[in-house]
PDB file of C-alpha atoms in Angstrom:
ATOM      1  CA  MET A   1       2.041 -38.605 -21.401  1.00  0.00           C
ATOM      2  CA  PRO A   2       2.821 -37.960 -17.717  1.00  0.00           C
ATOM      3  CA  ARG A   3       1.773 -40.679 -15.317  1.00  0.00           C
ATOM      4  CA  GLN A   4      -1.481 -39.849 -13.538  1.00  0.00           C
ATOM      5  CA  ILE A   5      -1.395 -39.773  -9.736  1.00  0.00           C
ATOM      6  CA  SER A   6      -4.381 -40.046  -7.425  1.00  0.00           C
ATOM      7  CA  LEU A   7      -5.205 -39.629  -3.738  1.00  0.00           C
ATOM      8  CA  ALA A   8      -6.710 -42.786  -2.264  1.00  0.00           C
ATOM      9  CA  HIS A   9      -9.330 -42.144   0.400  1.00  0.00           C
ATOM     10  CA  LEU A  10      -7.546 -44.304   2.972  1.00  0.00           C
ATOM     11  CA  THR A  11      -4.749 -41.726   3.157  1.00  0.00           C
ATOM     12  CA  VAL A  12      -7.220 -39.249   4.689  1.00  0.00           C
ATOM     13  CA  LEU A  13      -9.993 -41.610   5.713  1.00  0.00           C
ATOM     14  CA  ASP A  14     -11.371 -39.186   8.302  1.00  0.00           C
ATOM     15  CA  THR A  15     -12.729 -37.037   5.468  1.00  0.00           C
ATOM     16  CA  THR A  16     -16.211 -37.465   4.038  1.00  0.00           C
ATOM     17  CA  PRO A  17     -16.372 -37.781   0.227  1.00  0.00           C
ATOM     18  CA  PRO A  18     -17.025 -34.056  -0.401  1.00  0.00           C
ATOM     19  CA  GLU A  19     -14.294 -33.117   2.074  1.00  0.00           C
ATOM     20  CA  LEU A  20     -11.962 -35.520   0.260  1.00  0.00           C
ATOM     21  CA  VAL A  21     -12.536 -33.671  -3.015  1.00  0.00           C
ATOM     22  CA  THR A  22     -11.699 -30.319  -1.451  1.00  0.00           C
ATOM     23  CA  VAL A  23      -8.639 -31.650   0.376  1.00  0.00           C
ATOM     24  CA  ALA A  24      -7.300 -33.373  -2.734  1.00  0.00           C
ATOM     25  CA  ALA A  25      -7.706 -30.263  -4.864  1.00  0.00           C
ATOM     26  CA  ALA A  26      -5.952 -28.117  -2.260  1.00  0.00           C
ATOM     27  CA  ALA A  27      -3.045 -30.565  -2.175  1.00  0.00           C
ATOM     28  CA  GLY A  28      -2.613 -30.591  -5.956  1.00  0.00           C
ATOM     29  CA  PHE A  29      -4.275 -33.884  -6.876  1.00  0.00           C
ATOM     30  CA  ARG A  30      -6.495 -33.964  -9.944  1.00  0.00           C
ATOM     31  CA  THR A  31      -7.772 -37.486  -9.296  1.00  0.00           C
ATOM     32  CA  ILE A  32      -9.072 -39.337  -6.238  1.00  0.00           C
ATOM     33  CA  GLY A  33     -10.375 -42.679  -5.050  1.00  0.00           C
ATOM     34  CA  ILE A  34     -13.560 -42.585  -2.949  1.00  0.00           C
ATOM     35  CA  ARG A  35     -14.727 -45.069  -0.355  1.00  0.00           C
ATOM     36  CA  LEU A  36     -18.454 -45.337  -0.894  1.00  0.00           C
ATOM     37  CA  THR A  37     -18.826 -47.628   2.107  1.00  0.00           C
ATOM     38  CA  ALA A  38     -17.617 -45.988   5.318  1.00  0.00           C
ATOM     39  CA  THR A  39     -15.508 -47.880   7.819  1.00  0.00           C
ATOM     40  CA  PRO A  40     -16.866 -47.763  11.397  1.00  0.00           C
ATOM     41  CA  SER A  41     -14.472 -50.598  12.331  1.00  0.00           C
ATOM     42  CA  VAL A  42     -11.514 -48.194  12.100  1.00  0.00           C
ATOM     43  CA  GLY A  43     -13.249 -45.335  13.860  1.00  0.00           C
ATOM     44  CA  ILE A  44     -14.749 -43.605  10.835  1.00  0.00           C
ATOM     45  CA  PRO A  45     -18.420 -42.724  11.297  1.00  0.00           C
ATOM     46  CA  PRO A  46     -20.780 -44.032   8.616  1.00  0.00           C
ATOM     47  CA  TYR A  47     -21.988 -41.724   5.876  1.00  0.00           C
ATOM     48  CA  ASP A  48     -24.725 -42.164   3.305  1.00  0.00           C
ATOM     49  CA  ILE A  49     -23.596 -41.628  -0.277  1.00  0.00           C
ATOM     50  CA  LEU A  50     -25.186 -44.667  -1.918  1.00  0.00           C
ATOM     51  CA  ARG A  51     -28.356 -42.795  -2.778  1.00  0.00           C
ATOM     52  CA  ASP A  52     -29.365 -39.520  -4.368  1.00  0.00           C
ATOM     53  CA  GLY A  53     -29.072 -37.453  -1.199  1.00  0.00           C
ATOM     54  CA  PRO A  54     -27.255 -34.356   0.093  1.00  0.00           C
ATOM     55  CA  LEU A  55     -23.860 -36.048   0.455  1.00  0.00           C
ATOM     56  CA  LEU A  56     -23.822 -37.330  -3.120  1.00  0.00           C
ATOM     57  CA  ARG A  57     -24.996 -34.011  -4.513  1.00  0.00           C
ATOM     58  CA  GLU A  58     -22.373 -32.075  -2.566  1.00  0.00           C
ATOM     59  CA  THR A  59     -19.639 -34.483  -3.696  1.00  0.00           C
ATOM     60  CA  MET A  60     -20.635 -34.106  -7.343  1.00  0.00           C
ATOM     61  CA  LEU A  61     -20.816 -30.326  -6.985  1.00  0.00           C
ATOM     62  CA  ARG A  62     -17.297 -30.158  -5.571  1.00  0.00           C
ATOM     63  CA  LEU A  63     -15.986 -32.465  -8.300  1.00  0.00           C
ATOM     64  CA  ALA A  64     -17.433 -30.107 -10.897  1.00  0.00           C
ATOM     65  CA  ASP A  65     -16.149 -26.986  -9.152  1.00  0.00           C
ATOM     66  CA  THR A  66     -12.591 -28.266  -8.669  1.00  0.00           C
ATOM     67  CA  GLY A  67     -12.157 -30.321 -11.837  1.00  0.00           C
ATOM     68  CA  VAL A  68     -11.080 -33.308  -9.739  1.00  0.00           C
ATOM     69  CA  SER A  69     -12.053 -36.664 -11.259  1.00  0.00           C
ATOM     70  CA  VAL A  70     -12.666 -40.081  -9.687  1.00  0.00           C
ATOM     71  CA  LEU A  71     -10.249 -42.879 -10.546  1.00  0.00           C
ATOM     72  CA  ASP A  72     -11.857 -45.609  -8.470  1.00  0.00           C
ATOM     73  CA  THR A  73     -14.410 -46.433  -5.814  1.00  0.00           C
ATOM     74  CA  GLU A  74     -14.045 -48.797  -2.867  1.00  0.00           C
ATOM     75  CA  PHE A  75     -14.574 -51.057  -1.071  1.00  0.00           C
ATOM     76  CA  LEU A  76     -16.198 -54.318  -2.099  1.00  0.00           C
ATOM     77  CA  ARG A  77     -15.425 -57.595  -0.358  1.00  0.00           C
ATOM     78  CA  PHE A  78     -16.646 -61.123  -0.983  1.00  0.00           C
ATOM     79  CA  GLU A  79     -17.539 -62.688   2.370  1.00  0.00           C
ATOM     80  CA  PRO A  80     -18.355 -66.416   2.489  1.00  0.00           C
ATOM     81  CA  ASP A  81     -21.354 -65.861   4.760  1.00  0.00           C
ATOM     82  CA  GLN A  82     -22.827 -63.014   2.699  1.00  0.00           C
ATOM     83  CA  ALA A  83     -24.388 -63.916  -0.612  1.00  0.00           C
ATOM     84  CA  VAL A  84     -24.569 -60.295  -1.754  1.00  0.00           C
ATOM     85  CA  GLY A  85     -21.178 -58.607  -2.007  1.00  0.00           C
ATOM     86  CA  ILE A  86     -22.322 -55.466  -3.818  1.00  0.00           C
ATOM     87  CA  PRO A  87     -24.226 -52.900  -1.726  1.00  0.00           C
ATOM     88  CA  GLU A  88     -27.323 -51.515  -3.390  1.00  0.00           C
ATOM     89  CA  GLY A  89     -26.455 -48.452  -5.439  1.00  0.00           C
ATOM     90  CA  PHE A  90     -22.688 -49.013  -5.381  1.00  0.00           C
ATOM     91  CA  LEU A  91     -22.221 -49.464  -9.128  1.00  0.00           C
ATOM     92  CA  GLU A  92     -24.793 -46.848 -10.065  1.00  0.00           C
ATOM     93  CA  ILE A  93     -23.234 -44.207  -7.806  1.00  0.00           C
ATOM     94  CA  SER A  94     -19.732 -45.139  -8.983  1.00  0.00           C
ATOM     95  CA  ALA A  95     -20.806 -44.434 -12.545  1.00  0.00           C
ATOM     96  CA  ARG A  96     -22.528 -41.166 -11.612  1.00  0.00           C
ATOM     97  CA  LEU A  97     -19.327 -39.988  -9.951  1.00  0.00           C
ATOM     98  CA  GLY A  98     -17.433 -40.736 -13.150  1.00  0.00           C
ATOM     99  CA  ALA A  99     -15.306 -43.511 -11.659  1.00  0.00           C
ATOM    100  CA  LYS A 100     -13.377 -45.737 -14.022  1.00  0.00           C
ATOM    101  CA  HIS A 101     -12.730 -48.644 -11.664  1.00  0.00           C
ATOM    102  CA  VAL A 102     -14.198 -50.418  -8.645  1.00  0.00           C
ATOM    103  CA  LEU A 103     -12.035 -52.377  -6.216  1.00  0.00           C
ATOM    104  CA  VAL A 104     -12.812 -55.754  -4.699  1.00  0.00           C
ATOM    105  CA  MET A 105     -11.080 -58.154  -2.325  1.00  0.00           C
ATOM    106  CA  SER A 106     -12.173 -61.676  -1.503  1.00  0.00           C
ATOM    107  CA  ALA A 107     -12.434 -63.443   1.829  1.00  0.00           C
ATOM    108  CA  GLU A 108     -13.829 -66.535   0.103  1.00  0.00           C
ATOM    109  CA  PRO A 109     -11.727 -69.575   1.088  1.00  0.00           C
ATOM    110  CA  GLU A 110     -12.741 -71.456  -2.067  1.00  0.00           C
ATOM    111  CA  GLU A 111     -11.092 -70.299  -5.280  1.00  0.00           C
ATOM    112  CA  ALA A 112     -13.982 -71.464  -7.452  1.00  0.00           C
ATOM    113  CA  ARG A 113     -16.406 -69.344  -5.454  1.00  0.00           C
ATOM    114  CA  THR A 114     -14.147 -66.290  -5.732  1.00  0.00           C
ATOM    115  CA  ILE A 115     -13.994 -66.719  -9.517  1.00  0.00           C
ATOM    116  CA  GLU A 116     -17.757 -67.149  -9.735  1.00  0.00           C
ATOM    117  CA  ARG A 117     -18.462 -64.024  -7.705  1.00  0.00           C
ATOM    118  CA  PHE A 118     -15.784 -62.032  -9.510  1.00  0.00           C
ATOM    119  CA  CYS A 119     -17.328 -62.897 -12.887  1.00  0.00           C
ATOM    120  CA  GLU A 120     -20.745 -61.833 -11.613  1.00  0.00           C
ATOM    121  CA  LEU A 121     -19.353 -58.501 -10.406  1.00  0.00           C
ATOM    122  CA  CYS A 122     -17.609 -57.862 -13.733  1.00  0.00           C
ATOM    123  CA  ASP A 123     -20.828 -58.616 -15.612  1.00  0.00           C
ATOM    124  CA  ARG A 124     -22.812 -56.257 -13.405  1.00  0.00           C
ATOM    125  CA  ALA A 125     -20.180 -53.503 -13.670  1.00  0.00           C
ATOM    126  CA  ALA A 126     -19.785 -53.684 -17.449  1.00  0.00           C
ATOM    127  CA  PRO A 127     -23.018 -51.828 -18.387  1.00  0.00           C
ATOM    128  CA  TYR A 128     -21.781 -48.906 -16.270  1.00  0.00           C
ATOM    129  CA  GLY A 129     -18.456 -48.766 -18.108  1.00  0.00           C
ATOM    130  CA  LEU A 130     -16.609 -49.817 -14.966  1.00  0.00           C
ATOM    131  CA  SER A 131     -13.466 -51.919 -14.754  1.00  0.00           C
ATOM    132  CA  VAL A 132     -13.222 -54.277 -11.760  1.00  0.00           C
ATOM    133  CA  GLY A 133      -9.878 -54.485  -9.986  1.00  0.00           C
ATOM    134  CA  LEU A 134      -9.052 -57.520  -7.846  1.00  0.00           C
ATOM    135  CA  GLU A 135      -6.749 -56.593  -4.993  1.00  0.00           C
ATOM    136  CA  PHE A 136      -4.763 -59.348  -3.309  1.00  0.00           C
ATOM    137  CA  ALA A 137      -3.297 -59.586   0.200  1.00  0.00           C
ATOM    138  CA  ILE A 138      -1.643 -62.432   2.017  1.00  0.00           C
ATOM    139  CA  TYR A 139      -4.428 -62.569   4.619  1.00  0.00           C
ATOM    140  CA  THR A 140      -7.281 -62.833   2.079  1.00  0.00           C
ATOM    141  CA  GLY A 141      -8.611 -65.539  -0.208  1.00  0.00           C
ATOM    142  CA  VAL A 142      -6.427 -64.208  -3.042  1.00  0.00           C
ATOM    143  CA  ARG A 143      -2.975 -64.007  -1.525  1.00  0.00           C
ATOM    144  CA  THR A 144      -0.440 -63.173  -4.261  1.00  0.00           C
ATOM    145  CA  LEU A 145      -0.004 -61.400  -7.576  1.00  0.00           C
ATOM    146  CA  ALA A 146       0.185 -64.735  -9.388  1.00  0.00           C
ATOM    147  CA  HIS A 147      -3.050 -65.910  -7.775  1.00  0.00           C
ATOM    148  CA  ALA A 148      -4.857 -62.673  -8.616  1.00  0.00           C
ATOM    149  CA  ALA A 149      -3.657 -62.811 -12.220  1.00  0.00           C
ATOM    150  CA  TYR A 150      -4.891 -66.408 -12.449  1.00  0.00           C
ATOM    151  CA  VAL A 151      -8.357 -65.502 -11.139  1.00  0.00           C
ATOM    152  CA  VAL A 152      -8.631 -62.558 -13.529  1.00  0.00           C
ATOM    153  CA  ALA A 153      -7.470 -64.661 -16.478  1.00  0.00           C
ATOM    154  CA  ARG A 154      -9.945 -67.394 -15.585  1.00  0.00           C
ATOM    155  CA  SER A 155     -12.766 -64.863 -15.501  1.00  0.00           C
ATOM    156  CA  LYS A 156     -12.265 -64.071 -19.211  1.00  0.00           C
ATOM    157  CA  ARG A 157     -13.881 -60.676 -18.637  1.00  0.00           C
ATOM    158  CA  SER A 158     -12.518 -57.745 -20.619  1.00  0.00           C
ATOM    159  CA  ASN A 159     -13.212 -55.326 -17.739  1.00  0.00           C
ATOM    160  CA  ALA A 160     -11.278 -57.426 -15.205  1.00  0.00           C
ATOM    161  CA  SER A 161      -7.935 -56.271 -13.819  1.00  0.00           C
ATOM    162  CA  VAL A 162      -5.372 -56.846 -11.074  1.00  0.00           C
ATOM    163  CA  ILE A 163      -4.554 -54.183  -8.491  1.00  0.00           C
ATOM    164  CA  VAL A 164      -1.034 -54.144  -7.122  1.00  0.00           C
ATOM    165  CA  ASP A 165      -0.865 -52.505  -3.705  1.00  0.00           C
ATOM    166  CA  ALA A 166       2.808 -51.927  -2.883  1.00  0.00           C
ATOM    167  CA  LEU A 167       2.379 -52.992   0.751  1.00  0.00           C
ATOM    168  CA  HIS A 168       0.361 -56.138   0.088  1.00  0.00           C
ATOM    169  CA  PHE A 169       2.647 -56.997  -2.835  1.00  0.00           C
ATOM    170  CA  SER A 170       5.728 -56.796  -0.622  1.00  0.00           C
ATOM    171  CA  ARG A 171       4.174 -58.610   2.321  1.00  0.00           C
ATOM    172  CA  SER A 172       3.117 -61.487   0.056  1.00  0.00           C
ATOM    173  CA  GLY A 173       6.688 -61.949  -1.183  1.00  0.00           C
ATOM    174  CA  GLY A 174       6.334 -59.924  -4.353  1.00  0.00           C
ATOM    175  CA  LEU A 175       9.350 -58.429  -6.113  1.00  0.00           C
ATOM    176  CA  PRO A 176       9.355 -55.905  -8.962  1.00  0.00           C
ATOM    177  CA  ALA A 177      10.656 -58.604 -11.318  1.00  0.00           C
ATOM    178  CA  HIS A 178       7.430 -60.553 -10.776  1.00  0.00           C
ATOM    179  CA  ILE A 179       5.422 -57.835 -12.543  1.00  0.00           C
ATOM    180  CA  ALA A 180       6.875 -58.924 -15.896  1.00  0.00           C
ATOM    181  CA  GLN A 181       5.362 -62.396 -15.412  1.00  0.00           C
ATOM    182  CA  VAL A 182       1.834 -60.976 -15.733  1.00  0.00           C
ATOM    183  CA  ASP A 183       0.046 -59.842 -18.884  1.00  0.00           C
ATOM    184  CA  PRO A 184       0.556 -56.040 -18.780  1.00  0.00           C
ATOM    185  CA  SER A 185      -3.000 -55.432 -19.998  1.00  0.00           C
ATOM    186  CA  LEU A 186      -4.266 -56.722 -16.638  1.00  0.00           C
ATOM    187  CA  PHE A 187      -2.840 -53.674 -14.825  1.00  0.00           C
ATOM    188  CA  ARG A 188      -5.180 -50.659 -14.900  1.00  0.00           C
ATOM    189  CA  TYR A 189      -3.925 -48.772 -11.830  1.00  0.00           C
ATOM    190  CA  ALA A 190      -1.758 -49.442  -8.768  1.00  0.00           C
ATOM    191  CA  GLN A 191      -1.614 -48.319  -5.142  1.00  0.00           C
ATOM    192  CA  ILE A 192       1.620 -46.920  -3.754  1.00  0.00           C
ATOM    193  CA  CYS A 193       2.964 -46.498  -0.231  1.00  0.00           C
ATOM    194  CA  ASP A 194       6.142 -47.322   1.656  1.00  0.00           C
ATOM    195  CA  ALA A 195       6.714 -49.549   4.676  1.00  0.00           C
ATOM    196  CA  GLY A 196       9.301 -50.168   7.350  1.00  0.00           C
ATOM    197  CA  PRO A 197      11.663 -53.136   7.557  1.00  0.00           C
ATOM    198  CA  ASP A 198       9.821 -54.856  10.407  1.00  0.00           C
ATOM    199  CA  MET A 199       7.322 -56.997   8.561  1.00  0.00           C
ATOM    200  CA  PRO A 200       4.591 -58.765  10.561  1.00  0.00           C
ATOM    201  CA  GLY A 201       4.697 -62.532  10.315  1.00  0.00           C
ATOM    202  CA  PRO A 202       2.774 -63.910   7.321  1.00  0.00           C
ATOM    203  CA  GLY A 203       0.377 -65.672   9.691  1.00  0.00           C
ATOM    204  CA  ASP A 204      -0.183 -62.674  11.960  1.00  0.00           C
ATOM    205  CA  THR A 205      -3.359 -61.431  10.299  1.00  0.00           C
ATOM    206  CA  PRO A 206      -4.288 -58.834  12.964  1.00  0.00           C
ATOM    207  CA  ALA A 207      -0.846 -57.209  12.710  1.00  0.00           C
ATOM    208  CA  LEU A 208      -0.939 -57.239   8.911  1.00  0.00           C
ATOM    209  CA  ILE A 209      -4.357 -55.594   8.928  1.00  0.00           C
ATOM    210  CA  ARG A 210      -3.238 -52.960  11.435  1.00  0.00           C
ATOM    211  CA  GLU A 211      -0.232 -52.154   9.268  1.00  0.00           C
ATOM    212  CA  ALA A 212      -2.403 -51.876   6.158  1.00  0.00           C
ATOM    213  CA  ARG A 213      -4.936 -49.583   7.851  1.00  0.00           C
ATOM    214  CA  THR A 214      -2.724 -47.272   9.890  1.00  0.00           C
ATOM    215  CA  GLY A 215       0.930 -48.306   9.645  1.00  0.00           C
ATOM    216  CA  ARG A 216       1.934 -47.379   6.113  1.00  0.00           C
ATOM    217  CA  LEU A 217       4.572 -44.787   5.268  1.00  0.00           C
ATOM    218  CA  LEU A 218       4.880 -42.171   2.561  1.00  0.00           C
ATOM    219  CA  PRO A 219       7.130 -43.017  -0.397  1.00  0.00           C
ATOM    220  CA  GLY A 220      10.745 -42.466   0.556  1.00  0.00           C
ATOM    221  CA  GLU A 221      10.180 -43.050   4.269  1.00  0.00           C
ATOM    222  CA  GLY A 222      10.580 -46.839   4.199  1.00  0.00           C
ATOM    223  CA  VAL A 223      12.426 -49.661   2.497  1.00  0.00           C
ATOM    224  CA  LEU A 224      10.135 -50.859  -0.305  1.00  0.00           C
ATOM    225  CA  PRO A 225      11.700 -50.850  -3.818  1.00  0.00           C
ATOM    226  CA  LEU A 226       9.112 -48.414  -5.141  1.00  0.00           C
ATOM    227  CA  THR A 227      11.196 -46.968  -7.977  1.00  0.00           C
ATOM    228  CA  ALA A 228      11.761 -50.445  -9.408  1.00  0.00           C
ATOM    229  CA  LEU A 229       8.125 -51.411  -8.869  1.00  0.00           C
ATOM    230  CA  ILE A 230       6.821 -48.355 -10.700  1.00  0.00           C
ATOM    231  CA  ALA A 231       9.320 -48.859 -13.523  1.00  0.00           C
ATOM    232  CA  ALA A 232       8.078 -52.433 -13.934  1.00  0.00           C
ATOM    233  CA  LEU A 233       4.451 -51.326 -14.360  1.00  0.00           C
ATOM    234  CA  PRO A 234       3.177 -50.125 -17.754  1.00  0.00           C
ATOM    235  CA  ASP A 235       3.746 -46.395 -18.255  1.00  0.00           C
ATOM    236  CA  SER A 236       0.017 -45.799 -18.676  1.00  0.00           C
ATOM    237  CA  VAL A 237      -0.923 -47.168 -15.248  1.00  0.00           C
ATOM    238  CA  PRO A 238      -2.108 -44.437 -12.832  1.00  0.00           C
ATOM    239  CA  LEU A 239      -0.689 -44.498  -9.311  1.00  0.00           C
ATOM    240  CA  ALA A 240      -2.903 -43.935  -6.286  1.00  0.00           C
ATOM    241  CA  ILE A 241      -1.127 -43.073  -3.045  1.00  0.00           C
ATOM    242  CA  GLU A 242      -2.659 -45.069  -0.195  1.00  0.00           C
ATOM    243  CA  ALA A 243      -0.591 -44.223   2.844  1.00  0.00           C
ATOM    244  CA  PRO A 244      -2.383 -43.816   6.183  1.00  0.00           C
ATOM    245  CA  CYS A 245       0.408 -42.970   8.639  1.00  0.00           C
ATOM    246  CA  ARG A 246      -0.175 -43.439  12.353  1.00  0.00           C
ATOM    247  CA  ALA A 247       2.503 -40.878  13.238  1.00  0.00           C
ATOM    248  CA  THR A 248       0.787 -38.059  11.333  1.00  0.00           C
ATOM    249  CA  ALA A 249      -2.847 -39.013  11.957  1.00  0.00           C
ATOM    250  CA  ASP A 250      -3.427 -35.917  14.121  1.00  0.00           C
ATOM    251  CA  LEU A 251      -2.404 -33.483  11.380  1.00  0.00           C
ATOM    252  CA  PRO A 252      -5.128 -31.747   9.372  1.00  0.00           C
ATOM    253  CA  ALA A 253      -6.263 -33.812   6.403  1.00  0.00           C
ATOM    254  CA  VAL A 254      -5.081 -31.201   3.920  1.00  0.00           C
ATOM    255  CA  GLU A 255      -1.567 -31.283   5.387  1.00  0.00           C
ATOM    256  CA  ARG A 256      -1.461 -35.086   5.141  1.00  0.00           C
ATOM    257  CA  ALA A 257      -2.670 -34.856   1.549  1.00  0.00           C
ATOM    258  CA  LYS A 258      -0.020 -32.263   0.686  1.00  0.00           C
ATOM    259  CA  ARG A 259       2.696 -34.470   2.152  1.00  0.00           C
ATOM    260  CA  ALA A 260       1.354 -37.413   0.142  1.00  0.00           C
ATOM    261  CA  TYR A 261       1.362 -35.335  -3.044  1.00  0.00           C
ATOM    262  CA  ARG A 262       4.960 -34.171  -2.514  1.00  0.00           C
ATOM    263  CA  ALA A 263       6.164 -37.702  -1.745  1.00  0.00           C
ATOM    264  CA  LEU A 264       4.514 -39.303  -4.757  1.00  0.00           C
ATOM    265  CA  SER A 265       5.466 -36.437  -7.092  1.00  0.00           C
ATOM    266  CA  THR A 266       9.098 -36.812  -6.026  1.00  0.00           C
ATOM    267  CA  LEU A 267       8.920 -40.493  -6.865  1.00  0.00           C
ATOM    268  CA  VAL A 268       7.179 -39.813 -10.190  1.00  0.00           C
ATOM    269  CA  PRO A 269       8.567 -36.428 -11.309  1.00  0.00           C
ATOM    270  CA  SER A 270       6.602 -36.270 -14.567  1.00  0.00           C
ATOM    271  CA  SER A 271       3.262 -36.993 -12.884  1.00  0.00           C
ATOM    272  CA  ALA A 272       0.088 -35.028 -13.508  1.00  0.00           C
TER     273      ALA A 272
END
């Protein structure tokens, strides 16, 4: 089977969910990831899709019309000062959109609390048929692949998984060889982008966040060992391209999506 490729919303974050569907289809993608919670902090105006309103209905209509499916929904985050980490309607709407996975990161400084909240999220997601992917980054409460795999293993939840983001993996010291040290069943999908050689310092959280939000590169434009990383992942793992590029931010969203599709298809020639 060809490896499935997907367009992550962050690549064209200025699009609303229905616009994302149309842009992805025009670029050649058959699968997308949708951010159900908008991101005003990076200049994206809020939108309301977590209820049965016009935006949700239009998104579902365009999914049906184009045949595009939803790989995952974002973005959940465990904050130590917020007891509720799951916005109302998030899981229900994810299921209605046909998503297979939801993504979560943790800002909890205490590992035990992260595990507790992760287990709760998995239990709440299970009735909707949703897998929960834990994404790690060096500036969060779960910093490395090994740490994420430990948390997921400790959860003992069958719908728990680890998300490898090529940028965060590299910036946390990850190498393709490290993938083999993790139970392959814990990988359900991965996020792919490239990056330049000038890595922010591991303690420079603002710079790391800026790079993650706007400073990524398309595959082939940087220095990350993406071919080796993809080869190390199970063949069944879909790849979502998450590559917001500051240099091309002014291009139309459909052009950015087409460039993303060409770059990822070149890296994964047998993709679908």
